[in-house]
Structure formats: structure tokens, C-alpha cells
Amino acid sequence: MSNKKHITLSVNGKTEEFLAEPRELLIYTLRERLNITGPHIGCETSHCGACTVTIDGKSVKSCTMFAVQAEGAEITTIEGIGGPDDLHPLQEAFKEHHGLQCGYCTPGMITRATKLLEENPNPTEEEIRFGMAGNICRCTGYQNIVKSIQAAATEMNAAKEAAE
Amino acid sequence: MKDEITREERVDNLKGMGCSRKRVEDARFTQGKGNYVDDLKLDGMLFGDFVRSPYAHARIKNIDTAAALEVPGVLAVLTAKDLEPLGLHWMPTLAGDKQMVLADGKVLFQGQEVAFVVAEDRYAAADGIELVEVEYEELPVIVNPFEALQSDVVLREDLVAEDGSIPDGAHGPRKHPNHIFTWDAGDKAPTEEVIASAEVVAEETMYYHRTHPCPLETCGCVASMDKVNGKLTLWGTFQAPHAIRTVVSLISGIEEHNIRVISPDIGGGFGNKVGAYPGYVCSVVASIVTGKPVKWIEDRMDNLMTTAFARDYHMTGKIAATPEGKITGLHCHVTADHGGFDACADPTKFPAGFMNICTGSYDIPTAYLEVDGVYTNKAPGGVSYRCSFRVTEAVYFIERMIEVLAIKLDMDAAELRRINFIKKEQFPYTAALGWEYDSGDYHTAWDKALKAVDYEGLRAEQAQRVADFKAGKTRKLMGIGLSFFTEIVGAGPVKNCDILGLGMFDSCEIRIHPTGSAIARLGTISQGQGHATTFAQILASEIGLPADSITIEEGDTDTAPYGLGTYGSRSTPVAGAATAMAGRKIRAKAQMIAAYLLEVHDNDVEFDVDRFVVKGAPEKFKTMKEIAFAAYNQAIPGIEPGLEAVSYYDPPNMTYPFGAYVCVMDIDVDTGVPDIRRFYALDDCGTRINPMIIEGQVHGGLTEALAVALGQEIAYDDMGNCKTGTLMDFFLPTAWEVPNYETDYTVTPSPHHPIGAKGVGESPHVGGVPCFSNAVQDAFRPFGNTHTNMPHDHWRIWKTANDLGLHD
């Protein structure tokens, strides 16, 4: 198939320009074209959330969005959230509270949680469970994921207070 | 020499057994730097994908690949005809049957692999698949195993002789062309006699529905044949990399030393990734044909529809007892639906796995189990989904039979369990169906659990609720789910456990580096269990070097010692034992080195946390770090340089973890929606290596149990269409549906395991499923319910209420 489209988008602060077929899914662009393999493929039907990225400030499942639909967008993946020298409090908290096991859902889970806490810095347990319901984990039973997000929220709020 | 720190601090510094050491795996996973098979990219790598059958039973008249081969980017299309000259159009299954790699003249289930399209990328492969023209002739479909045993429709013509007779299968005589085996355990006649003459007999028929392990990462592999050096490298989601290497060697003819199998990070397994699948074989062949690396990754529909279903057991039970509730006999018959090929993943001698643990935690003097395996037009598999071989089925069976008996006796189900438990002093206990339970203290665990939840109080509350319901004051019923389970894990003793003739031992190899750090390699492979964290803890305690200084490596057959992999909660019982034993070999040599350095006799030094000390003179010592260095820089008479050890461990017995679970549930009679108010789980997994990880395993196993009990199902229609091929239809609970769990424990160490550990990963699933199910059924007990089948989704719960007249 030809009919390729010219696409420009930004991933983790870096501008990317390429030609892609209209049918190319964003997760494919990220993983295969740009070699950003943090987001994973789990279901291809928007149910599991392993492919979650942030696009223009919203949590999006990149397995059911075409790359052309992300034209001009600013995308953040787990790789843009924190690295070895600047771990995000959520990354720290998931390690500290055993919020992961096989690790396959973790990038999507943490990426979603960054948005959740941005939208609601003091979520109740119920709000966390509801806000994370688009991300499936098969290993942890969620209890420690909830705990991790609560701990990160506390940590982030304390840091914010200290800065003010 | 004086020490600056206390003995307690030295213990803490090791981060050995018993501490909640944080996981070393997590840094990479939280940063998106895991290395799963689909993350792997090689130069020139191609992508393979399957043309799959839309029919559940059909003859293949013709396959035309010409148009597909015209698609830009498509390099090859493999069919059974291409594989036949290599003898690879069929492959052996783990159960002694054989399975088509690509459809050879017919298909036996919907989604069966018909052709393998190899292309430059996934999109080209998908385009090619669209254009492969397959001409099918539909055949009558059988999805019910009872019908299969009566039908004239023969599913496996390859298993019927030309004269129409039925040759024996891998497990003995077959009584019908669609029959696979009959397997039994225990004493038939005495059991029937006990039941015939018993004062009380409860009977029940139950269906443990078909489901699927559904790890978040599907199955996949990358095969790369290096034609220059004649070496094949196969990366994949393998729960048993060494076994895969041996299988690939046996079926391909490539010598085993020329095959390197690598399991990178695995995104959950739960039994799905034990078996060998057509995708692996086709990827290897495609790499040989094209000379390039070939990747194959299932999509979710492929995964749910074709690889590794679990359960699908139709069970009929009879349980006999005295009027006081003492159980005198148990009879169980199973009709096991194995699908189109018998690809169950069980030890060779156990075609129904360890179903013969179905006498459970109870002292039942007489029992008999008979299992009939049957072919149907459903996907092959029959794996142990988060359990040791068929143990979930066994525990569900007995824990339902206990409840049904309690109803018959009009007795409290907790009390009925208590009076039938095997007593502490009876261990080691030989059960009527043959297993020797190594250890247990069931009464203590049960009492602790019932006390923790205030069982009496719960029953009083439930009685009040029933009264309120009858008085029209509430539309919610309350169910109290009980389960007490005994698992049988850690397969297993080579004398009775093998897979494809490979004894189910496991292994560990340790190398201590001169500066006092180490690497240990094992024959197992973590899929999220945290082996890199916990095995280092075992070693830290055994050899006195900090866990943080020990690298654990698994999954590369070129470097790891041979082992049978990770499933059936066997890693800690078997490889964990090998790790401890290898550690003890290190320690034995270290003792000789220490004695030499301290200028005393070998027997005059003793191990103390992280050092050897001179007996009676603790100020004279050599730390393990010092000893490690000495092993590499001193010429010690009579001792080889270096400090390494390897252990292959053949366990003398299985281990028998147990636990007591209680679930409290409110059920809305009008919507069928259950609300789990409380779940208490007490696990006894013997010696506890890392409490944090144990708790995490329990949370996860319970959640998978909740899924299976309350909605998760692989369902077919009469045409053999799989109705649950996506996560829209296949229930995976989210954070919203899952409760918080209360965990608790007792510790009854395994007497035969070097560190007393028993395994824990699967217990919560095994014990959890009957507990959730019993809670639902208990809610309806006051209204005449004895048994309804899982999964208890909202519709089925509503239907139960409706059938009982609760909507009138």
C-alpha cells in the first residue's frame, strides 16, 4: 500500500518526522519506527492499557489510534517520565511498594497514574481504583498498585508544599 | 580482630531469607526498559503470522498462495506441504499425542494454524494473510465431550486404524475414536462398596468451565538461523527454555549444542507459556528457509482462541459419611475435554495431572478417581493455569463436595471440615489416592482463620440478613465462602515425574568472584515472580555474601544449567533447593579455606552469618569476602583454586502448601452483582523467603481466582465458534472490581526441603476459586441451593436467584 502521509509529532520532547501509511497504528510507530519499546501491546482493543501514553495532556491507548491522528501532537511515554538519574516519584513508589511483578503493564500503569495525579493530586482509594480501571494488571491484584499511587501522591504533595 | 558492627547488623546486611527485600527487577520495568521478546529487533528481521481456520471442523480441499506471494513485502507462505518433507507438519505434544503444525488435510478447531505468511513487517504479513485462498469443506462439529463419545463423527482419523480398530493411545486403551485415555487412581470396588452401604451420601455433578491463563504479554518468539555457523538462536516466551531446546532439537534434527534458547523478560505466564506451539516451529523453519531472523507474536485473539486453554472438566462426585459427618469414602469421575489434540502440559505418567489430590485436606479412608480424556472441536491445551497440574480442579471438586455434604447433613461447613481434617500427628500422611503429604497443621490454620474473621459473628449476621430478606427489608443476601486447600507442588521426583522423558529435577550453578560477589544461574525462569530477588536471598543466607552482591541469571540455555523451568510452583521447591544445596557446597569449600587461613583444623571452624569463626574464639575469623579472595590468590595445598559449585536437585517428594480462606460477599438478588466485602487468606508455604513477594503473589493469585470464579470463560457456540476471543468478552478484573485482601500465615516447614520452603505462587488461585464460588453458593443455601456452576457472572447469579423464586 502506498498513499503515505507525512507526519510530524513530538515524542518525549523530540520532534519526529516520517512518512507512514494512514493505517499505521501509533503503537507501531512508537515501538517499531521510533524504537520506543516502553509502551507494550496487550490486547489491541483498548481494554488493557499496556500501550498507554500521554497525548497532548490526555491518557491515550496508542494501540487503537492511528499515527496520522497524532499529527502535531506532543506525546509522552514512560521513557519521558523519568530515567536513572531523575526517577519520577511514581517510579520510586512502584518499586518501594511492590506495585509490579512481571512488569509488562507497568509502563502504561505509571504513565496513566501520572495523569491521574495531575488531575487529582489527592485521590481517595476509590478514585484511584476508578481512575486506573482502564489499565489491567494480571499479576498484582492491584492492591499494591493502589498503595504505590497513594504513596507517590503523598510524596509529590509534600515536595510541592516544600517548594512553595 | 574486633568487629565494628553487631551480629544482628551483619544478618541485616545480607538481606537474606525472611526479609522483605525490594526487588532488583523493578528498576528496568518501571523505566520502560524491560526486555520482552517483542522488543527484540535484529537486522533484516522478518515477521510471520498465521492464516487461521474460520471453521471448527473442516476438510481442506485446496490452499492457493499465489496471490499472497504477489503482495509487496511478502517473502514466503508455508503450508503443511512445505513442512512435510522436513517431517515438521506435525509435532509431538507434551501429552504423548501429536499436533498439526499447519493444517494437514483438515482442521479441528476454529483458529487452527493453516498457513504461515512471512513478510517484511506486520502489515505486509496481514495483507498476505488476506489473500491466501483456502477452500474448506465443512464437517459436523462436536463441542460437547459426552456427545463426542457417542458420535459417529471421527475427529482424529489419524488415530484410527485402516480396519476401523482403535489403537491404544499414549495412556493405554481407547474405547471410542474420540476417546483419548482412561486414567484412574485408588480402589474402585471398595469405594463403591463404602458408598453403597453408607448412611449418608451426597452426590453432585459440576462443570469446571474452560478458561485461559491470558498473561498480559501473549506468546511469541524470534528464530534466527545462522547458516554460516550452523547455530539456531530462539528467543521466546518460554516457561521452560531447556525443554524447548530439547524439543526443537528432537523435531528439527539440529544438534542440541547448536541450539541456543533464550527466554528474555516474560510478561506473565500462568501456564500459557509452558507448551510448544506451531508458531515456534514455523518461525524456525521460516528462518531456515529465508536465512533471516523471523519473529512471530500472537495477537490477543490468537492467544485466547488457540494457545493453552485451562480446565474444562466435567466432574461427578459421590461423598459418603456417617450421620455425624465423618467422611468414609469419595468417588470422582471426570470427563475431560481436551480439544482437537491432547496437548495438556502434565508429567508423562499423569494424563490428568495431580487430579488425584482430590481428597483434599481430609482424612478420607477410601477413594477412587477415574478420568476420561476426550477429543472435541475445540482448541488444544489443558495447561495448569496458575496451579500445579490440575490441582485447581481437584481442590474445587473437594471443596464443593464438602459444602454439598454439609447441606445434606444440615451441618456447618466449617465444622464439617474441622472434624475431617488430617491431624497434625498423622503427617507424613498417605492419602487414599496415593500421595504422601509431607507436613501440615490444618486445625491451627483453620482456627486462626475463623477467629480472625469472627466466623460465629458472621453466621449470626447472615442469619439476620436472611430474616430481613424474608421480611422484605433488604434485597441483598450475604454469602460466607470457605475453603481449605492442600496444594501439591514442586514437580517433582524424577522417579515419577518427567516431561517427554526429561526428569523434573532442577539446578543451580554458582560462581563466587574474587572480590566477594557472585553470579548464580538456574534452570528456571521468572515471569514476574521475582527470582532475581528471592534466589539471591536464599544464597545470601547460605553463603554469607550480601544478596545485593549476587546476580541471579536465568533463561539462557547456553549459560544456565539444565532445568525444567518455572510452572506448577516448582521454582522454590526444586530450583530453590538446588540453590541452597549448591550454596552449601560453596560453604564446605569455604570452610576448608578458612581453616587453612586461620591455621586450624577444618572441624575447628564454624559458619556464622557471613564468616567462619574459630570455635570458642569468635574474635578469630575469616569473612566470606576474605575467603572468596583467598580462593583465587592463594595456593592452598590440596584445594583447587576458585570457588564454584553446581547442584542438580531431585526432590525426594512434592511439597504440600496449604491455606485457609474466607470470603464475605453481599449479593444483590435483583441485579446479580456480588460485592466482596472481605477476603481473608491464610497461607502456609513453609519457610518464608520474602514476605513482601509472598503477599504480592497472594494478591495476584486471588485476583485470578476472582476472575475465574466470577466471570472468566472461554465459551463456544454449537458451531465451534469461540465467543470469547477478545478482552471485551473475556473477563479480566480491573482495579475497580477487585477488593483489598487481608493476608495471614502460619509456618509449617517442609521436612524434606533444604530450607523448608514449599512454594506459594499458585496457592491463592487454587484456594481462591472455591472460596469465591462457595461464597456465592452459600448466599443461596438458605433458599435451597446446593450447587450452581461457575463462572458466577451477574447473569448466572441473577438466574440462580430467579430459579429459586427470589424474584417472585
Short mmCIF file of C-alpha atoms in Angstrom, two decimals, chain B residues 284-476:
data_model
loop_
_atom_site.label_atom_id
_atom_site.label_comp_id
_atom_site.label_asym_id
_atom_site.label_seq_id
_atom_site.Cartn_x
_atom_site.Cartn_y
_atom_site.Cartn_z
CA VAL B 284 12.36 -21.77 12.94
CA VAL B 285 11.52 -23.20 9.52
CA ALA B 286 10.93 -19.72 8.08
CA SER B 287 14.31 -18.57 9.37
CA ILE B 288 15.98 -21.59 7.79
CA VAL B 289 14.14 -21.01 4.51
CA THR B 290 14.77 -17.27 4.29
CA GLY B 291 18.13 -17.12 6.03
CA LYS B 292 16.84 -14.24 8.13
CA PRO B 293 15.56 -13.86 11.68
CA VAL B 294 11.80 -14.37 11.90
CA LYS B 295 9.57 -13.00 14.62
CA TRP B 296 6.14 -14.38 15.50
CA ILE B 297 3.95 -12.70 18.10
CA GLU B 298 0.38 -13.74 18.88
CA ASP B 299 -2.30 -11.12 18.94
CA ARG B 300 -4.83 -11.37 21.74
CA MET B 301 -7.38 -13.26 19.66
CA ASP B 302 -4.76 -15.81 18.61
CA ASN B 303 -3.84 -16.18 22.24
CA LEU B 304 -7.32 -16.71 23.63
CA MET B 305 -8.53 -18.87 20.76
CA THR B 306 -5.59 -21.17 20.14
CA THR B 307 -2.87 -21.48 22.77
CA ALA B 308 -3.32 -23.17 26.12
CA PHE B 309 -6.81 -23.22 27.48
CA ALA B 310 -7.22 -24.42 31.06
CA ARG B 311 -9.75 -26.59 32.96
CA ASP B 312 -12.84 -27.85 31.01
CA TYR B 313 -13.54 -30.69 33.45
CA HIS B 314 -16.98 -32.25 33.82
CA MET B 315 -16.89 -33.77 37.31
CA THR B 316 -19.29 -36.09 39.11
CA GLY B 317 -18.77 -36.78 42.78
CA LYS B 318 -20.17 -39.00 45.47
CA ILE B 319 -19.13 -38.49 49.06
CA ALA B 320 -20.13 -40.86 51.83
CA ALA B 321 -20.25 -40.05 55.54
CA THR B 322 -21.61 -41.07 58.90
CA PRO B 323 -24.59 -39.09 60.22
CA GLU B 324 -22.11 -37.27 62.49
CA GLY B 325 -20.22 -36.09 59.43
CA LYS B 326 -17.14 -38.30 59.39
CA ILE B 327 -16.30 -38.87 55.73
CA THR B 328 -15.90 -42.52 54.81
CA GLY B 329 -15.44 -42.53 51.05
CA LEU B 330 -15.10 -40.39 47.94
CA HIS B 331 -15.77 -41.20 44.31
CA CYS B 332 -14.93 -38.86 41.45
CA HIS B 333 -15.41 -39.23 37.73
CA VAL B 334 -14.14 -36.67 35.25
CA THR B 335 -14.91 -36.27 31.59
CA ALA B 336 -12.06 -34.08 30.43
CA ASP B 337 -12.47 -32.05 27.25
CA HIS B 338 -9.02 -31.81 25.68
CA GLY B 339 -9.98 -30.24 22.35
CA GLY B 340 -8.66 -31.33 18.97
CA PHE B 341 -5.24 -32.53 20.11
CA ASP B 342 -4.12 -33.76 23.50
CA ALA B 343 -1.66 -31.02 24.29
CA CYS B 344 -2.04 -31.00 28.05
CA ALA B 345 1.05 -29.98 29.92
CA ASP B 346 1.35 -32.66 32.58
CA PRO B 347 4.12 -35.00 33.72
CA THR B 348 4.07 -38.02 31.40
CA LYS B 349 2.65 -40.52 33.87
CA PHE B 350 -0.17 -38.18 34.89
CA PRO B 351 -2.54 -37.53 31.96
CA ALA B 352 -4.96 -35.86 34.38
CA GLY B 353 -2.17 -34.14 36.27
CA PHE B 354 -2.40 -34.38 40.01
CA MET B 355 -6.19 -34.59 39.98
CA ASN B 356 -5.67 -37.42 42.45
CA ILE B 357 -5.06 -34.84 45.17
CA CYS B 358 -8.87 -34.53 45.13
CA THR B 359 -9.28 -35.99 48.61
CA GLY B 360 -8.02 -32.57 49.67
CA SER B 361 -7.11 -31.81 53.25
CA TYR B 362 -9.31 -34.55 54.67
CA ASP B 363 -8.65 -37.94 56.17
CA ILE B 364 -10.73 -39.98 53.73
CA PRO B 365 -10.01 -43.69 54.11
CA THR B 366 -11.31 -44.87 50.75
CA ALA B 367 -11.40 -43.11 47.41
CA TYR B 368 -11.48 -43.66 43.69
CA LEU B 369 -10.86 -41.32 40.78
CA GLU B 370 -11.43 -42.03 37.11
CA VAL B 371 -10.74 -39.57 34.29
CA ASP B 372 -11.73 -39.96 30.64
CA GLY B 373 -9.98 -37.68 28.19
CA VAL B 374 -11.97 -36.78 25.08
CA TYR B 375 -11.34 -35.06 21.74
CA THR B 376 -13.69 -32.26 20.64
CA ASN B 377 -13.56 -29.47 18.07
CA LYS B 378 -12.08 -27.01 20.47
CA ALA B 379 -8.57 -25.61 20.85
CA PRO B 380 -5.93 -27.89 22.39
CA GLY B 381 -4.21 -27.08 25.66
CA GLY B 382 -5.19 -28.17 29.12
CA VAL B 383 -2.46 -26.27 30.92
CA SER B 384 -2.17 -25.60 34.60
CA TYR B 385 -3.37 -22.01 34.87
CA ARG B 386 -1.67 -20.69 37.95
CA CYS B 387 -1.71 -24.08 39.62
CA SER B 388 0.17 -27.29 39.81
CA PHE B 389 -1.15 -29.83 37.31
CA ARG B 390 -4.98 -29.92 37.54
CA VAL B 391 -4.85 -29.06 41.24
CA THR B 392 -7.37 -26.23 40.88
CA GLU B 393 -9.87 -28.75 39.52
CA ALA B 394 -9.16 -31.19 42.37
CA VAL B 395 -9.46 -28.57 45.09
CA TYR B 396 -12.58 -27.05 43.59
CA PHE B 397 -14.13 -30.53 43.41
CA ILE B 398 -13.48 -31.48 47.04
CA GLU B 399 -14.29 -28.04 48.44
CA ARG B 400 -17.64 -28.11 46.64
CA MET B 401 -18.31 -31.70 47.70
CA ILE B 402 -17.70 -30.71 51.33
CA GLU B 403 -20.27 -27.92 51.01
CA VAL B 404 -22.76 -30.23 49.32
CA LEU B 405 -22.26 -32.80 52.08
CA ALA B 406 -22.71 -30.11 54.74
CA ILE B 407 -26.07 -29.25 53.18
CA LYS B 408 -27.07 -32.91 53.12
CA LEU B 409 -26.08 -33.29 56.78
CA ASP B 410 -27.57 -29.91 57.69
CA MET B 411 -24.24 -29.12 59.28
CA ASP B 412 -21.99 -26.10 59.45
CA ALA B 413 -19.43 -26.40 56.67
CA ALA B 414 -16.57 -25.08 58.83
CA GLU B 415 -17.25 -27.72 61.46
CA LEU B 416 -17.57 -30.45 58.84
CA ARG B 417 -14.11 -29.53 57.58
CA ARG B 418 -12.67 -29.46 61.09
CA ILE B 419 -13.81 -32.95 62.04
CA ASN B 420 -12.39 -34.41 58.82
CA PHE B 421 -9.02 -32.66 58.60
CA ILE B 422 -5.91 -34.80 58.58
CA LYS B 423 -4.47 -34.31 62.05
CA LYS B 424 -1.04 -32.82 62.67
CA GLU B 425 0.24 -36.06 64.18
CA GLN B 426 -0.80 -38.05 61.08
CA PHE B 427 1.91 -36.44 58.89
CA PRO B 428 3.59 -37.69 56.82
CA TYR B 429 0.17 -38.83 55.65
CA THR B 430 -0.50 -41.21 52.80
CA ALA B 431 -3.76 -40.31 51.10
CA ALA B 432 -6.18 -42.86 49.67
CA LEU B 433 -5.24 -41.81 46.14
CA GLY B 434 -1.54 -42.33 46.71
CA TRP B 435 0.24 -39.09 47.60
CA GLU B 436 2.34 -38.77 50.73
CA TYR B 437 1.62 -35.35 52.26
CA ASP B 438 4.90 -34.16 53.77
CA SER B 439 3.59 -31.92 56.56
CA GLY B 440 0.66 -29.91 57.75
CA ASP B 441 -1.13 -28.35 60.69
CA TYR B 442 -4.60 -27.77 59.36
CA HIS B 443 -6.50 -27.32 62.62
CA THR B 444 -4.25 -24.49 63.77
CA ALA B 445 -4.61 -22.68 60.45
CA TRP B 446 -8.37 -23.17 60.36
CA ASP B 447 -8.91 -21.96 63.91
CA LYS B 448 -6.75 -18.92 63.28
CA ALA B 449 -8.70 -18.05 60.15
CA LEU B 450 -12.14 -18.48 61.68
CA LYS B 451 -11.13 -16.45 64.70
CA ALA B 452 -9.68 -13.67 62.54
CA VAL B 453 -12.96 -13.18 60.69
CA ASP B 454 -15.19 -13.79 63.74
CA TYR B 455 -16.87 -16.68 61.99
CA GLU B 456 -19.61 -17.06 64.60
CA GLY B 457 -20.42 -13.38 64.29
CA LEU B 458 -20.58 -13.65 60.51
CA ARG B 459 -23.01 -16.55 60.69
CA ALA B 460 -25.21 -14.61 63.11
CA GLU B 461 -25.19 -11.63 60.78
CA GLN B 462 -26.05 -13.87 57.86
CA ALA B 463 -29.00 -15.38 59.73
CA GLN B 464 -30.29 -11.91 60.49
CA ARG B 465 -29.87 -10.98 56.82
CA VAL B 466 -31.91 -13.95 55.71
CA ALA B 467 -34.64 -12.97 58.18
CA ASP B 468 -34.55 -9.38 56.90
CA PHE B 469 -34.72 -10.58 53.32
CA LYS B 470 -37.70 -12.76 54.04
CA ALA B 471 -39.33 -9.83 55.82
CA GLY B 472 -38.80 -7.65 52.74
CA LYS B 473 -36.34 -5.34 54.49
CA THR B 474 -33.41 -5.95 52.10
CA ARG B 475 -32.78 -7.29 48.63
CA LYS B 476 -29.21 -8.27 49.41
#
